[in-house]
mmCIF file of C-alpha atoms (C1' of nucleotides) in Angstrom:
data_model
loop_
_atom_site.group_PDB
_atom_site.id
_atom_site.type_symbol
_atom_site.label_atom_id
_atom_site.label_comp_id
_atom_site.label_asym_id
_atom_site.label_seq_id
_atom_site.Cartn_x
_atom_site.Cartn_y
_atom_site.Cartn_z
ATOM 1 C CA UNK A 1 79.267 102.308 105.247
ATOM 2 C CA UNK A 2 80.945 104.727 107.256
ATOM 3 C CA UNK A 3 84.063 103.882 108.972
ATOM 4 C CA UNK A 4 84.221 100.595 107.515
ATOM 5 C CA UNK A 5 84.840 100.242 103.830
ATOM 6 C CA UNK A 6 88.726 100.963 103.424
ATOM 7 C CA UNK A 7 89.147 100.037 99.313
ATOM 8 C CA UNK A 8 85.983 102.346 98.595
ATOM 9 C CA UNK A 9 88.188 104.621 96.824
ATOM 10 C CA UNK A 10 87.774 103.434 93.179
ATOM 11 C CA UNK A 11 91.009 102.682 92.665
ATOM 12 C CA UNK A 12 92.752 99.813 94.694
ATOM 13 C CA UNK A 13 92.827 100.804 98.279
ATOM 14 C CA UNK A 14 96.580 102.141 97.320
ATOM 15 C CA UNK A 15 96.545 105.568 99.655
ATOM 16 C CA UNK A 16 97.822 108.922 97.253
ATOM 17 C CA UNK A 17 100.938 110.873 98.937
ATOM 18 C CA UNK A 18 100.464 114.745 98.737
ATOM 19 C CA UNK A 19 103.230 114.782 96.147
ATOM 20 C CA UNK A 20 101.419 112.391 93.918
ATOM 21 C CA UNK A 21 98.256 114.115 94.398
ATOM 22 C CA UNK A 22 99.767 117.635 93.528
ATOM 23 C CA UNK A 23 100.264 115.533 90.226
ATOM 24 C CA UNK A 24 96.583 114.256 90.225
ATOM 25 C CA UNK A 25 95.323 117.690 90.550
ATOM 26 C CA UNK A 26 97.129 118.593 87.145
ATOM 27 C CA UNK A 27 95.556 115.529 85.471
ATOM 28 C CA UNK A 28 92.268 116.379 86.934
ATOM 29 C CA UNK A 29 92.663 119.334 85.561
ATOM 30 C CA UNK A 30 92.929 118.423 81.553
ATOM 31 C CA UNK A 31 93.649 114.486 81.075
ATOM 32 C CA UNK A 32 95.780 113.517 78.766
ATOM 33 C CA UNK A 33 98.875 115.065 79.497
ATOM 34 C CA UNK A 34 102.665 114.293 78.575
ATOM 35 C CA UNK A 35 104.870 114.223 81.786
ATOM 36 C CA UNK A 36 106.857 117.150 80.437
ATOM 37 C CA UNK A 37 103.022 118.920 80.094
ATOM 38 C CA UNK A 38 102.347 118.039 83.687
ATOM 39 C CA UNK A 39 106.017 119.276 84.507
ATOM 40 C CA UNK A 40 105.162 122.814 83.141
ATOM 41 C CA UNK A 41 102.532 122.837 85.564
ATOM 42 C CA UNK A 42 103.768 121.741 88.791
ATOM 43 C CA UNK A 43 107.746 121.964 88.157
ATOM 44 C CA UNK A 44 107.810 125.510 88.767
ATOM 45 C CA UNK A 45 105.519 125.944 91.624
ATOM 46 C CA UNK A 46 107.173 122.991 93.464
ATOM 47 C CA UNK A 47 110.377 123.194 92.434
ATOM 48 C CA UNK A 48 110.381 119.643 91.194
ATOM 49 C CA UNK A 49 112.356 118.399 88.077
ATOM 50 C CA UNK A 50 111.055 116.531 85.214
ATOM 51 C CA UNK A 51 112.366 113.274 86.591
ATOM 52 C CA UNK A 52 110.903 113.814 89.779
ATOM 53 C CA UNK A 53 107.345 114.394 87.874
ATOM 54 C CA UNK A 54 108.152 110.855 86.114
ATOM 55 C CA UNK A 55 108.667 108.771 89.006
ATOM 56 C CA UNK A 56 105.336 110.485 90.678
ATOM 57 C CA UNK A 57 103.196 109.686 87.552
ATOM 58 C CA UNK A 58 104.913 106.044 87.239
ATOM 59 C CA UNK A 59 104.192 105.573 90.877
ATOM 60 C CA UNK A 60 100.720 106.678 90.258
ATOM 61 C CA UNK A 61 100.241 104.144 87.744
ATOM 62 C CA UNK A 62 101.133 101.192 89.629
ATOM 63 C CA UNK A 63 98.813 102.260 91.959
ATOM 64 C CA UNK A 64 96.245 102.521 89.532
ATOM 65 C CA UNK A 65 95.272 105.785 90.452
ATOM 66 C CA UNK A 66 96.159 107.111 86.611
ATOM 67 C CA UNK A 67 96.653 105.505 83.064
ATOM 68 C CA UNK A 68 99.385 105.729 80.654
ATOM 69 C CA UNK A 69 97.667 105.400 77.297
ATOM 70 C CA UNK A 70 100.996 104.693 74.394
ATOM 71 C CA UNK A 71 100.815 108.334 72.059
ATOM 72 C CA UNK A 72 104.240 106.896 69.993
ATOM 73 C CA UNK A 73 106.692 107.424 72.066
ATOM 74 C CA UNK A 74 105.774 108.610 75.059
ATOM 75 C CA UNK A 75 102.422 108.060 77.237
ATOM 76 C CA UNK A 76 100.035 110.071 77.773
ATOM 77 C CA UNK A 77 98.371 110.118 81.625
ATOM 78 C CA UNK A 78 94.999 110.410 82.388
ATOM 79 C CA UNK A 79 93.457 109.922 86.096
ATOM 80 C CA UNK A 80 91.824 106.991 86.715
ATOM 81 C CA UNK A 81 90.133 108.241 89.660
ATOM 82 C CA UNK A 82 87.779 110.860 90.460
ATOM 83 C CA UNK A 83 88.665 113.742 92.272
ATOM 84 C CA UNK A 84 85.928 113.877 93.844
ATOM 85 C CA UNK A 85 86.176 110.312 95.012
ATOM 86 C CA UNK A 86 89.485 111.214 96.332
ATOM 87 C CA UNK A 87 88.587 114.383 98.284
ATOM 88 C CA UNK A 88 85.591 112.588 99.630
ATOM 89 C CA UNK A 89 87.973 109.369 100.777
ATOM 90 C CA UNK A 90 89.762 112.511 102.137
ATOM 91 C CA UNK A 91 87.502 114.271 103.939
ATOM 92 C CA UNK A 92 85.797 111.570 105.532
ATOM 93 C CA UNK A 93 89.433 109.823 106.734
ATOM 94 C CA UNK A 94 89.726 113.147 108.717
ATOM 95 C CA UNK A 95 85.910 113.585 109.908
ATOM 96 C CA UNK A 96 86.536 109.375 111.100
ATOM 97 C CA UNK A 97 89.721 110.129 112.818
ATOM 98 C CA UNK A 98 89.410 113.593 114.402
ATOM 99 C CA UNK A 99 85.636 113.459 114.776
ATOM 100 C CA UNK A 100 84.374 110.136 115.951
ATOM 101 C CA UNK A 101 82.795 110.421 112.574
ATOM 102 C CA UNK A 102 80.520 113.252 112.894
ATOM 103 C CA UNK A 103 80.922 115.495 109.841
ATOM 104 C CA UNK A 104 78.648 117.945 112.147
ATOM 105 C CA UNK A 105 81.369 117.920 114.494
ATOM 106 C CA UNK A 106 83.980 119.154 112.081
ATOM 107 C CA UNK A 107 81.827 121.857 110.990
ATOM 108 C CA UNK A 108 80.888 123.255 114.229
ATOM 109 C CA UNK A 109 84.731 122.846 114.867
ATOM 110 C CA UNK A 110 85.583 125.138 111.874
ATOM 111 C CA UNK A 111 82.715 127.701 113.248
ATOM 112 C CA UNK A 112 83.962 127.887 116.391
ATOM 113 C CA UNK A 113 87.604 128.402 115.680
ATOM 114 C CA UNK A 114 86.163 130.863 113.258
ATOM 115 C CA UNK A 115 87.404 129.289 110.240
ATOM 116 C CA UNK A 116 84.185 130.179 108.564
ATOM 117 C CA UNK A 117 83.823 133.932 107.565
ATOM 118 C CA UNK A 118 80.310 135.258 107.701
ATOM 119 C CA UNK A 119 80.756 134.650 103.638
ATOM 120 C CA UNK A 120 81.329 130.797 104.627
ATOM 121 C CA UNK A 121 78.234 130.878 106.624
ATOM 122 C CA UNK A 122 76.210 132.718 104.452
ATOM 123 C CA UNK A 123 76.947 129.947 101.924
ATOM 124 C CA UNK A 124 76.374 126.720 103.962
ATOM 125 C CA UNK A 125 72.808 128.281 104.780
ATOM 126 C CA UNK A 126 71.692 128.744 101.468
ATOM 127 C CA UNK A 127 73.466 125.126 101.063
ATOM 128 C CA UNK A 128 70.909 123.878 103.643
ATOM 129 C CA UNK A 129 67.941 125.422 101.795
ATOM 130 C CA UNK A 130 68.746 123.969 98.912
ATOM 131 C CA UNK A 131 69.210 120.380 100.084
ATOM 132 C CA UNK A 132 65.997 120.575 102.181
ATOM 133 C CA UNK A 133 63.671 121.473 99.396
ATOM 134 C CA UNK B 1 96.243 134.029 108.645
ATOM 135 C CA UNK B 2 94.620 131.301 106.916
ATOM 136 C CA UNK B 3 96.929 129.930 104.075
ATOM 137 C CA UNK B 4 99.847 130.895 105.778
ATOM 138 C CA UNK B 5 101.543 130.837 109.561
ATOM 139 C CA UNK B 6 103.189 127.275 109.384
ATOM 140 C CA UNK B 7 104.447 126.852 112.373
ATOM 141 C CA UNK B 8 101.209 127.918 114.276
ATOM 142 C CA UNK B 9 100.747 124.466 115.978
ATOM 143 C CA UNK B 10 101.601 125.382 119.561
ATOM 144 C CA UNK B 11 104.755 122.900 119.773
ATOM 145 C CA UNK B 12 106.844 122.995 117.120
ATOM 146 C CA UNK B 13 106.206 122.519 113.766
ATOM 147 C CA UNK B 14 106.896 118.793 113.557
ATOM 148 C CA UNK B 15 104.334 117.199 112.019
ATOM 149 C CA UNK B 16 102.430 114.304 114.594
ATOM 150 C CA UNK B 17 101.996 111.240 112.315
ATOM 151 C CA UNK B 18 98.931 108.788 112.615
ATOM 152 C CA UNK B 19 100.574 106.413 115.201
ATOM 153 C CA UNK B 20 101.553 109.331 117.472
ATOM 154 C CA UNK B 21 97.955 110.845 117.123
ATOM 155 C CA UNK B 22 96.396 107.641 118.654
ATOM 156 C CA UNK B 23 98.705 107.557 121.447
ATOM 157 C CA UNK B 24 97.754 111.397 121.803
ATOM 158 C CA UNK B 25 94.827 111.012 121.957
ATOM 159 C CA UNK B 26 95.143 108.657 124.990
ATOM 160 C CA UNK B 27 96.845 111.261 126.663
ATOM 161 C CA UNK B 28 93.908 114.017 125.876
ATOM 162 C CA UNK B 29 91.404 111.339 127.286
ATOM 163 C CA UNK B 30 93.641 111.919 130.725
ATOM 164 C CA UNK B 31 96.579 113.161 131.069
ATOM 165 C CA UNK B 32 99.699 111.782 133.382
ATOM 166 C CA UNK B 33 99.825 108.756 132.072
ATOM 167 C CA UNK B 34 102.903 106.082 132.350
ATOM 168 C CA UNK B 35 103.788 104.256 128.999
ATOM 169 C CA UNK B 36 102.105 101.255 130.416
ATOM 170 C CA UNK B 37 99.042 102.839 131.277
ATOM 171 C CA UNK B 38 98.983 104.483 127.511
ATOM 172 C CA UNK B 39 99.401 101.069 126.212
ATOM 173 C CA UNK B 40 96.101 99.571 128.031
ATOM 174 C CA UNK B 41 94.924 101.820 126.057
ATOM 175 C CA UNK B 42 95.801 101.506 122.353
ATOM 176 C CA UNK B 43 97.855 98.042 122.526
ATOM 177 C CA UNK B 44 94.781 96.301 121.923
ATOM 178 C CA UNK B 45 92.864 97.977 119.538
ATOM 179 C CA UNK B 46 95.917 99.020 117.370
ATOM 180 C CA UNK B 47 97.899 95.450 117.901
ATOM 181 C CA UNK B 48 100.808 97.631 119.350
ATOM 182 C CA UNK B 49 103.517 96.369 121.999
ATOM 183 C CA UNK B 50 104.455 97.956 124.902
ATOM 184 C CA UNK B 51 107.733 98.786 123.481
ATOM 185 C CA UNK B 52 105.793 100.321 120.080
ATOM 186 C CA UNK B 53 103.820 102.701 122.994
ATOM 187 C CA UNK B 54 107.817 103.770 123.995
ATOM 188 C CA UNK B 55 109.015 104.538 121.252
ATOM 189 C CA UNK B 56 106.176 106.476 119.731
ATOM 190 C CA UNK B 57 106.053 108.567 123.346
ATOM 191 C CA UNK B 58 109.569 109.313 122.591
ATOM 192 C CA UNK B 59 109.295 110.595 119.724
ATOM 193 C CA UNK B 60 106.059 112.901 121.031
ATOM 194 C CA UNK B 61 108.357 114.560 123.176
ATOM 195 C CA UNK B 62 111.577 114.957 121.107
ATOM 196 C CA UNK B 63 108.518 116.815 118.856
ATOM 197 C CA UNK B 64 107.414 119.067 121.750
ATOM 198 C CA UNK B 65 104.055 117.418 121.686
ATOM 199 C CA UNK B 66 104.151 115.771 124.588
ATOM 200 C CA UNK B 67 105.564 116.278 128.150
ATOM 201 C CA UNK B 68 107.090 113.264 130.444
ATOM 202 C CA UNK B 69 107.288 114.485 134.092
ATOM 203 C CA UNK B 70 109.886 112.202 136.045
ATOM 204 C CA UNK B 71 108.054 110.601 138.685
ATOM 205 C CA UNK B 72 110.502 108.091 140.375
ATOM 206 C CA UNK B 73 111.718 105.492 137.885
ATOM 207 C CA UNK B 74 108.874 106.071 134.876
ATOM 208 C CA UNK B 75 107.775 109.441 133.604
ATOM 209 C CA UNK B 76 103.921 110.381 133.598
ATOM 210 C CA UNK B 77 103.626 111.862 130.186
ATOM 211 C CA UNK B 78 101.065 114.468 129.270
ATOM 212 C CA UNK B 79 100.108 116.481 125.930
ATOM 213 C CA UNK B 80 101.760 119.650 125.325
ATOM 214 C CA UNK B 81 99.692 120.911 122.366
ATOM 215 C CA UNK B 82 96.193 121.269 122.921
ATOM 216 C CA UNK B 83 93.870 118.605 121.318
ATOM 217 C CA UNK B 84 91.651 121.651 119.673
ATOM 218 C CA UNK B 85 95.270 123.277 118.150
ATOM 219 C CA UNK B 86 95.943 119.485 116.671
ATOM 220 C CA UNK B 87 92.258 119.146 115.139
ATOM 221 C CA UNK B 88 92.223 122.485 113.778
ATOM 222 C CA UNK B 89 95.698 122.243 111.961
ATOM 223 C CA UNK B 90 94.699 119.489 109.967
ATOM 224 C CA UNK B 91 91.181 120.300 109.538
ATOM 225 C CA UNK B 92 92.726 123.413 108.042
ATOM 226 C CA UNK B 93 95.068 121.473 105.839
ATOM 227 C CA UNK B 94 92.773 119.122 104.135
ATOM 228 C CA UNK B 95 90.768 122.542 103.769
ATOM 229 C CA UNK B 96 93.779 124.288 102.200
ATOM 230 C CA UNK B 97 94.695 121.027 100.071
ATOM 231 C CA UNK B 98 91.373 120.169 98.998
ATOM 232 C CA UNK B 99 89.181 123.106 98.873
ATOM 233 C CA UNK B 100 91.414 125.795 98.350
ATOM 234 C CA UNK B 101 91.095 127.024 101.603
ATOM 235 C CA UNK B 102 87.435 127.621 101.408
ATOM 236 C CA UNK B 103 85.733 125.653 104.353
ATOM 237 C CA UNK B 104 82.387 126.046 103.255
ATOM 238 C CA UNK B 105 83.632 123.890 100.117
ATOM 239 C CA UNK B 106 83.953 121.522 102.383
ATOM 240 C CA UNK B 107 80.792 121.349 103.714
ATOM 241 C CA UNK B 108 79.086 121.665 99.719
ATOM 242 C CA UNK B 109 80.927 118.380 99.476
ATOM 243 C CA UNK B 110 80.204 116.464 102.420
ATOM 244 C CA UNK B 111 76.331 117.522 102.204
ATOM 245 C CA UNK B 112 76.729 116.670 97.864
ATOM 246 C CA UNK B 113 77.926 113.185 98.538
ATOM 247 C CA UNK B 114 75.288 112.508 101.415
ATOM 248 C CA UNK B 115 78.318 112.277 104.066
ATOM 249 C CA UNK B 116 75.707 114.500 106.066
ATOM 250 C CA UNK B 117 73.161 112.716 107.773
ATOM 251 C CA UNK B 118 69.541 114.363 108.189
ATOM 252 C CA UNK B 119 70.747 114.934 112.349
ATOM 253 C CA UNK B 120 73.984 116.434 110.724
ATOM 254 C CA UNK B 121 72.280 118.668 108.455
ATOM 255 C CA UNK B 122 69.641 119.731 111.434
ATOM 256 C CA UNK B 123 72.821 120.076 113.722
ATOM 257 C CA UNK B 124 74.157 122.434 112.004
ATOM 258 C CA UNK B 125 71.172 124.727 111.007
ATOM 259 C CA UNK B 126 71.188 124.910 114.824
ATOM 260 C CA UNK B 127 75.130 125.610 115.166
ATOM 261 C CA UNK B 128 74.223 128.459 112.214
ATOM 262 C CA UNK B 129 71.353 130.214 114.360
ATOM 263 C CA UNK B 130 73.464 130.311 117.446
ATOM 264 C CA UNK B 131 76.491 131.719 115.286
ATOM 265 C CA UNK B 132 74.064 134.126 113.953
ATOM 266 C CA UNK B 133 73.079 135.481 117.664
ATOM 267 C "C1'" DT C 1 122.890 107.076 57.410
ATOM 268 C "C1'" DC C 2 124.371 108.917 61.919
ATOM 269 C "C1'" DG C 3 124.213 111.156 65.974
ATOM 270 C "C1'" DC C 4 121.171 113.863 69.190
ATOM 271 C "C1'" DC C 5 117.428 114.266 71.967
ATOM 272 C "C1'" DA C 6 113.121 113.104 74.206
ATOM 273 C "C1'" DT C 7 111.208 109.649 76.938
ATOM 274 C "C1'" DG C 8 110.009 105.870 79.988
ATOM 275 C "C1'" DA C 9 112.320 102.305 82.924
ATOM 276 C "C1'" DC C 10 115.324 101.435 86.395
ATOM 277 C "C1'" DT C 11 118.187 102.750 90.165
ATOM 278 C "C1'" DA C 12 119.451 105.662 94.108
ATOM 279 C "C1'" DC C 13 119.323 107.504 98.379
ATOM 280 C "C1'" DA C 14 118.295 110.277 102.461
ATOM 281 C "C1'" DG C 15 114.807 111.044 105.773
ATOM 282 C "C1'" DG C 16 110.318 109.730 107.852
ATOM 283 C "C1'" DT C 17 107.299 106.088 109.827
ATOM 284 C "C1'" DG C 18 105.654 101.797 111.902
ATOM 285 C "C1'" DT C 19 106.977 98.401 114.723
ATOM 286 C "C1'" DA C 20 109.871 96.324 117.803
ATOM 287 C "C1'" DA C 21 114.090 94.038 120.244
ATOM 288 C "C1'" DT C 22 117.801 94.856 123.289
ATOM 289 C "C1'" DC C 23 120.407 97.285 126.844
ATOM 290 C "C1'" DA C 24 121.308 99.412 131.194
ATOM 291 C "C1'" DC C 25 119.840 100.189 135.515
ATOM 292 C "C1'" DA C 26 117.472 101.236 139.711
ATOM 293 C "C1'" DA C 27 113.873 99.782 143.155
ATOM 294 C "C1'" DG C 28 111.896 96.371 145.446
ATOM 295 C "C1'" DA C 29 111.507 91.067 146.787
ATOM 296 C "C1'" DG C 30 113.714 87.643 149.316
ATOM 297 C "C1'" DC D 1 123.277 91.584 149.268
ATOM 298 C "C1'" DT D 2 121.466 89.562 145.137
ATOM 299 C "C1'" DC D 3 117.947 88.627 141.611
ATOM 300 C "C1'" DT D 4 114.125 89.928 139.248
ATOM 301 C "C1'" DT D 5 111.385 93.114 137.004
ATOM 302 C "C1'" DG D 6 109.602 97.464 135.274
ATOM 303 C "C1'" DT D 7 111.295 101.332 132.711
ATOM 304 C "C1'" DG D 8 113.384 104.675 129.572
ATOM 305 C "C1'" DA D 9 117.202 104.909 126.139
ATOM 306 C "C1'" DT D 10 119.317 103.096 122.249
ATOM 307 C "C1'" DT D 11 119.408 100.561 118.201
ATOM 308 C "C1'" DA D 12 117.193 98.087 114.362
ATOM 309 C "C1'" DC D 13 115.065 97.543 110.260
ATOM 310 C "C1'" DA D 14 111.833 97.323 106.527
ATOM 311 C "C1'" DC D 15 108.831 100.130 103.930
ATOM 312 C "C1'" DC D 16 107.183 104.568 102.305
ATOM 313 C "C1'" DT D 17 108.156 109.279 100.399
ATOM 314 C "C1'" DG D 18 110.385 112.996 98.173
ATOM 315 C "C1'" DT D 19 113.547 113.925 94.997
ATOM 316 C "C1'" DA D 20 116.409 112.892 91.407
ATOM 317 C "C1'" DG D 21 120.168 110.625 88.359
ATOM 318 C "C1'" DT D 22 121.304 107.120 84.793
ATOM 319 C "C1'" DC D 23 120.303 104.000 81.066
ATOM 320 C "C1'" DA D 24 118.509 102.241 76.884
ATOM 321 C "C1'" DT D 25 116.141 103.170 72.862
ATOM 322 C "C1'" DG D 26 113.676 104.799 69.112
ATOM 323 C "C1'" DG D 27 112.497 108.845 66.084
ATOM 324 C "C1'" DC D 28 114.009 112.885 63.774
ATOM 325 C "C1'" DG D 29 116.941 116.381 61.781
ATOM 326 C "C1'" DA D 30 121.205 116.844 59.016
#
DNA sequence: TCGCCATGACTACAGGTGTAATCACAAGAG
DNA sequence: CTCTTGTGATTACACCTGTAGTCATGGCGA
């Protein structure tokens, strides 16, 4: 179940644009949100307007990645699927495509471009312990 | 120099989309290739025509990605960017997007949801020793 | 009651992307 | 010398994305 399964990702197999998934992050953040809430999050730092954050989160519904549950007049948007469902989906489109699959690969490519500090290393050892015991 | 250089890509910093990366990747595999060779390649697997394989060349050189040396009537066309530069840039986006720029997130994740196979995990206690020396 | 405002739905539109057909043209076949 | 054929250039076009404006409508303050 590697590089098969496309549709794992919860949702439909629908694929998340960066934009939308700026948006995500706010839901993922605290559910339930007004599109004017998730606009005070994201507005500023992207420079988006309100309308723009409306068309994300409407475009996120249809693809069933979030809800709109009716609060009177407006909606209020939860995700529908798991961040960590989406980072892994992610993570292991790039490992497939730039690694022939081999998440080892990717991580001896970060270490030797030195994209792990000796923090990072430190880190992934005591990772290793862990998951060996 | 993690979050931010941009344009640190080698070519310019146009973006390579999927399609181009499989026809790069061709040309890492061997370089000097003619549009028809390319296509032997990646026509088949991806369902592409010959004229798809054109225009997607093309566009890797009006990006700076790619080089096409005349050689009588056809060009032989070659990468310009260096497979490694390619890999890291977007192993160091998903990073950024995903993790916050913290790689060994990454690799908490990929070992959390069992992406990491038993020879992964022992692969990289290895890559960690050698680091270590 | 009446108009304003917030809000989602619908529409817009430029630029990118995937995929390809068509055009022009030069080298080689006959 | 002419016709075919391989080749890059040009053009096409639908769909996706980023970004936003407009419209209709219902609730709320005056």
């Amino acid at each position: 179940m590697t590089t098969s399964d496309e549709a794992s990702q919860t949702g439909p197999g629908e694929r998340i644009t960066e934009a939308e998934h700026a948006v995500m992050e706010v839901l993922w953040d605290r559910p339930r949100q007004t599109a004017a809430e998730v606009c005070e999050d994201v507005c500023a730092t992207r420079g988006w307007s309100l309308a723009t954050v409306k068309t994300l989160l409407s475009r996120l519904v249809q693809k069933g990645a979030a809800a709109a549950e009716p609060d009177g007049r407006r909606f209020l948007y939860s995700p529908l699927i798991a961040r960590e469902d989406y980072v892994g989906g992610e993570s292991r489109r790039l490992v497939d495509r730039l690694f022939g699959g081999s998440a080892a690969s990717l991580v001896a490519h970060l270490a030797e471009t030195e994209a792990l500090t000796a923090d990072d290393l430190a880190e992934i050892e005591a990772l290793l312990k862990e998951l060996k015991s």
